[in-house]
Amino acid sequence: MQAVILVGGFGTRLRPLTYTTPKPLLPVANVPLLEHIIAALSTADVTEVVLALGFKPEPFLAAFPDGMCAGVSLRYAVEPHPMDTAGAVGFAARYAAINDTFIVVNGDILTDLDVRALVDFHRQQRAVATLHLTPVEDPSQFGVVETNDSGVVQRFLEKPQAHETTSRSVNAGTYVLEPSVLDHIPIDQSLSIERVVFPALVATGSLSAMSTDDYWIDTGRPETYLKANLDLIDGSRSRILASVAAQAHIAGTAVVTHSVVGDGCQIGGGAIISDSVLLPGAVVDSGARVEASIVMGHIGQGATVTDCVIGIDGRVDPRTTHVGEKIPDPATL
Ligand code: GTP
């Protein structure tokens, strides 16, 4: 089976990290997010993944030079201009000449969904498209879905206001599609699958949805990206990954708790790291304190950062204190 993974977005909410690394290539517990996604697809008979690329395609080619990831072969569909989610699916599916049932995944989702079960459900429903749904407490930032008892979608509301629906089931970013979906996607045009294609399918009763309460997280915001990392090292998931990469340098007197430390990181003596992610190459000088933060850059001696996102060019001066900041600040760039 073929799958399309949408990886061409700008990842604005994860700036400044995404200035240098596209969101799907950011590591989650030291494994690229995209590799987690493809490994999960490989368990559902996916043998070829088409990466729907737009913004910064080069790092993807460099990350998988032999065109393989998690045992799955990769193809690269590079859009000439940002085509939005449906435009990207259409471009990638036509590029790879997809002519059978296929899977689409947003490149920022981590889930323990049984993708094979979603495909089986889709086939039973004889649907044109089937969505995976997940329950959330506050659905206002998601695509909210209302289904009937048979799993046929009755309404699809993108980012609704509280009074518009009582449903808490939201589009979880994994789809099974028939090639006939492409009839709804004009060639080479920018179009949203959530705002245009799914509502059009609802109107013909050909959109189905299956809700599960499997582990699911949208890693697209700093706090959820941080959580996705920590969930993989602290037993919140069905598997536990190592929290410290082999090539990290940690002084004997540093204290690292509930944190992920990437390859090539350097942590000086007496530094305290807690509830944080240090991305490959990050430097924390002696006596510094890093709490609930994501760091690519350099934290000076004795500095304290809490709830911060530090990009690759971010330098925190010695003995300064920062709370809730992005450094460098994307708003000023
Ligand atoms: P933000 O800018 O922080 O909202 O992140 P984003 O750019 O990733 O946007 P969003 O999270 O809404 O996108 C959902 C998925 O669609 C992500 O996996 C994106 O990479 C992908 N995506 C969004 N727009 C495009 C596009 O124009 N082309 C392609 N190929 N993928 C896209």
mmCIF file of N, CA, C and O and ligand atoms in Angstrom, residues 5-14 23-24 52-54 77 79 81-85 88 105-108 159 194 218 220, ligand 1:
data_model
loop_
_atom_site.group_PDB
_atom_site.id
_atom_site.type_symbol
_atom_site.label_atom_id
_atom_site.label_comp_id
_atom_site.label_asym_id
_atom_site.label_seq_id
_atom_site.Cartn_x
_atom_site.Cartn_y
_atom_site.Cartn_z
ATOM 1 N N ILE A 5 2.630 11.394 3.078
ATOM 2 C CA ILE A 5 2.798 12.124 4.344
ATOM 3 C C ILE A 5 2.988 13.601 4.016
ATOM 4 O O ILE A 5 3.850 13.966 3.201
ATOM 5 N N LEU A 6 2.171 14.436 4.642
ATOM 6 C CA LEU A 6 2.223 15.882 4.402
ATOM 7 C C LEU A 6 3.336 16.478 5.257
ATOM 8 O O LEU A 6 3.240 16.493 6.491
ATOM 9 N N VAL A 7 4.373 16.926 4.599
ATOM 10 C CA VAL A 7 5.528 17.438 5.350
ATOM 11 C C VAL A 7 5.994 18.796 4.819
ATOM 12 O O VAL A 7 7.133 19.195 5.055
ATOM 13 N N GLY A 8 5.113 19.495 4.110
ATOM 14 C CA GLY A 8 5.554 20.720 3.442
ATOM 15 C C GLY A 8 5.177 22.008 4.149
ATOM 16 O O GLY A 8 5.357 23.087 3.590
ATOM 17 N N GLY A 9 4.656 21.925 5.366
ATOM 18 C CA GLY A 9 4.225 23.143 6.062
ATOM 19 C C GLY A 9 5.409 23.942 6.599
ATOM 20 O O GLY A 9 6.537 23.441 6.682
ATOM 21 N N PHE A 10 5.143 25.183 6.983
ATOM 22 C CA PHE A 10 6.207 26.061 7.485
ATOM 23 C C PHE A 10 6.540 25.789 8.954
ATOM 24 O O PHE A 10 7.597 26.166 9.432
ATOM 25 N N GLY A 11 5.604 25.189 9.683
ATOM 26 C CA GLY A 11 5.866 24.917 11.103
ATOM 27 C C GLY A 11 6.067 26.189 11.903
ATOM 28 O O GLY A 11 6.943 26.259 12.772
ATOM 29 N N THR A 12 5.228 27.197 11.647
ATOM 30 C CA THR A 12 5.451 28.514 12.263
ATOM 31 C C THR A 12 5.382 28.459 13.791
ATOM 32 O O THR A 12 6.110 29.180 14.474
ATOM 33 N N ARG A 13 4.517 27.591 14.318
ATOM 34 C CA ARG A 13 4.348 27.592 15.775
ATOM 35 C C ARG A 13 5.564 27.017 16.493
ATOM 36 O O ARG A 13 5.730 27.226 17.681
ATOM 37 N N LEU A 14 6.396 26.295 15.767
ATOM 38 C CA LEU A 14 7.616 25.759 16.401
ATOM 39 C C LEU A 14 8.853 26.590 16.065
ATOM 40 O O LEU A 14 9.983 26.139 16.253
ATOM 41 N N LYS A 23 9.708 20.717 10.731
ATOM 42 C CA LYS A 23 9.060 20.029 11.860
ATOM 43 C C LYS A 23 9.157 18.494 11.788
ATOM 44 O O LYS A 23 9.516 17.861 12.784
ATOM 45 N N PRO A 24 8.872 17.869 10.628
ATOM 46 C CA PRO A 24 8.886 16.392 10.622
ATOM 47 C C PRO A 24 10.272 15.793 10.820
ATOM 48 O O PRO A 24 10.390 14.601 11.076
ATOM 49 N N ALA A 52 5.051 14.581 0.666
ATOM 50 C CA ALA A 52 4.495 15.780 0.024
ATOM 51 C C ALA A 52 5.258 16.976 0.558
ATOM 52 O O ALA A 52 5.012 17.449 1.667
ATOM 53 N N LEU A 53 6.227 17.428 -0.229
ATOM 54 C CA LEU A 53 7.198 18.425 0.226
ATOM 55 C C LEU A 53 6.916 19.791 -0.374
ATOM 56 O O LEU A 53 6.438 19.904 -1.501
ATOM 57 N N GLY A 54 7.257 20.812 0.391
ATOM 58 C CA GLY A 54 7.145 22.167 -0.128
ATOM 59 C C GLY A 54 8.278 22.978 0.468
ATOM 60 O O GLY A 54 9.376 23.021 -0.061
ATOM 61 N N ALA A 77 7.758 14.260 -3.637
ATOM 62 C CA ALA A 77 6.932 15.097 -4.518
ATOM 63 C C ALA A 77 7.081 16.547 -4.043
ATOM 64 O O ALA A 77 6.540 16.924 -2.994
ATOM 65 N N GLU A 79 6.363 20.345 -4.272
ATOM 66 C CA GLU A 79 5.400 21.279 -4.884
ATOM 67 C C GLU A 79 6.098 22.534 -5.395
ATOM 68 O O GLU A 79 6.962 23.071 -4.716
ATOM 69 N N HIS A 81 4.731 25.405 -5.520
ATOM 70 C CA HIS A 81 4.301 26.472 -4.619
ATOM 71 C C HIS A 81 3.459 25.811 -3.530
ATOM 72 O O HIS A 81 2.936 24.707 -3.751
ATOM 73 N N PRO A 82 3.309 26.452 -2.342
ATOM 74 C CA PRO A 82 2.533 25.809 -1.269
ATOM 75 C C PRO A 82 1.103 25.545 -1.731
ATOM 76 O O PRO A 82 0.423 26.459 -2.195
ATOM 77 N N MET A 83 0.662 24.310 -1.642
ATOM 78 C CA MET A 83 -0.639 23.937 -2.213
ATOM 79 C C MET A 83 -1.702 23.659 -1.162
ATOM 80 O O MET A 83 -2.791 23.220 -1.508
ATOM 81 N N ASP A 84 -1.343 23.849 0.123
ATOM 82 C CA ASP A 84 -2.269 23.546 1.215
ATOM 83 C C ASP A 84 -2.533 22.027 1.223
ATOM 84 O O ASP A 84 -2.061 21.300 0.358
ATOM 85 N N THR A 85 -3.303 21.575 2.181
ATOM 86 C CA THR A 85 -3.359 20.134 2.433
ATOM 87 C C THR A 85 -3.949 19.298 1.285
ATOM 88 O O THR A 85 -3.385 18.264 0.917
ATOM 89 N N ALA A 88 -1.723 19.486 -1.815
ATOM 90 C CA ALA A 88 -0.517 18.677 -1.607
ATOM 91 C C ALA A 88 -0.807 17.191 -1.802
ATOM 92 O O ALA A 88 -0.020 16.465 -2.415
ATOM 93 N N VAL A 105 -1.201 10.900 5.954
ATOM 94 C CA VAL A 105 -0.921 11.230 7.353
ATOM 95 C C VAL A 105 -0.342 12.640 7.421
ATOM 96 O O VAL A 105 0.530 13.003 6.624
ATOM 97 N N ASN A 106 -0.804 13.426 8.372
ATOM 98 C CA ASN A 106 -0.163 14.721 8.651
ATOM 99 C C ASN A 106 1.200 14.448 9.260
ATOM 100 O O ASN A 106 1.320 13.610 10.169
ATOM 101 N N GLY A 107 2.188 15.209 8.826
ATOM 102 C CA GLY A 107 3.558 14.929 9.270
ATOM 103 C C GLY A 107 3.887 15.433 10.646
ATOM 104 O O GLY A 107 5.069 15.528 10.999
ATOM 105 N N ASP A 108 2.890 15.748 11.459
ATOM 106 C CA ASP A 108 3.195 16.203 12.820
ATOM 107 C C ASP A 108 2.441 15.421 13.892
ATOM 108 O O ASP A 108 2.385 15.837 15.042
ATOM 109 N N LYS A 159 -12.317 24.138 13.265
ATOM 110 C CA LYS A 159 -12.118 25.112 14.352
ATOM 111 C C LYS A 159 -13.416 25.840 14.733
ATOM 112 O O LYS A 159 -13.519 27.074 14.598
ATOM 113 N N GLU A 194 -9.395 19.949 4.723
ATOM 114 C CA GLU A 194 -10.295 20.058 5.866
ATOM 115 C C GLU A 194 -11.463 20.997 5.565
ATOM 116 O O GLU A 194 -12.591 20.735 5.985
ATOM 117 N N ASP A 218 -0.617 15.891 18.658
ATOM 118 C CA ASP A 218 -0.223 16.763 17.562
ATOM 119 C C ASP A 218 0.994 17.536 18.066
ATOM 120 O O ASP A 218 0.878 18.361 18.973
ATOM 121 N N GLY A 220 2.737 19.880 16.989
ATOM 122 C CA GLY A 220 3.018 21.148 16.308
ATOM 123 C C GLY A 220 3.221 22.379 17.171
ATOM 124 O O GLY A 220 3.562 23.435 16.646
HETATM 125 P P1 GTP B 1 2.098 25.786 11.583
HETATM 126 O O1 GTP B 1 2.676 26.796 10.620
HETATM 127 O O2 GTP B 1 2.751 25.858 12.915
HETATM 128 O O3 GTP B 1 0.597 25.821 11.646
HETATM 129 O O4 GTP B 1 2.495 24.309 11.060
HETATM 130 P P2 GTP B 1 2.301 23.643 9.615
HETATM 131 O O5 GTP B 1 2.916 24.492 8.583
HETATM 132 O O6 GTP B 1 2.868 22.265 9.720
HETATM 133 O O7 GTP B 1 0.749 23.625 9.394
HETATM 134 P P3 GTP B 1 -0.318 22.562 9.908
HETATM 135 O O8 GTP B 1 0.112 22.021 11.225
HETATM 136 O O9 GTP B 1 -1.648 23.166 9.808
HETATM 137 O O10 GTP B 1 -0.202 21.451 8.771
HETATM 138 C C1 GTP B 1 -0.658 20.136 8.950
HETATM 139 C C2 GTP B 1 0.204 19.216 8.095
HETATM 140 O O11 GTP B 1 0.092 19.591 6.727
HETATM 141 C C3 GTP B 1 1.672 19.327 8.455
HETATM 142 O O12 GTP B 1 2.200 18.028 8.394
HETATM 143 C C4 GTP B 1 2.253 20.220 7.372
HETATM 144 O O13 GTP B 1 3.606 19.873 7.058
HETATM 145 C C5 GTP B 1 1.361 19.916 6.185
HETATM 146 N N1 GTP B 1 1.163 21.051 5.272
HETATM 147 C C6 GTP B 1 0.534 22.234 5.541
HETATM 148 N N2 GTP B 1 0.505 23.016 4.440
HETATM 149 C C7 GTP B 1 1.134 22.296 3.459
HETATM 150 C C8 GTP B 1 1.428 22.565 2.076
HETATM 151 O O14 GTP B 1 1.123 23.627 1.504
HETATM 152 N N3 GTP B 1 2.083 21.579 1.397
HETATM 153 C C9 GTP B 1 2.455 20.396 1.974
HETATM 154 N N4 GTP B 1 3.092 19.497 1.229
HETATM 155 N N5 GTP B 1 2.199 20.116 3.264
HETATM 156 C C10 GTP B 1 1.541 21.068 4.000
#
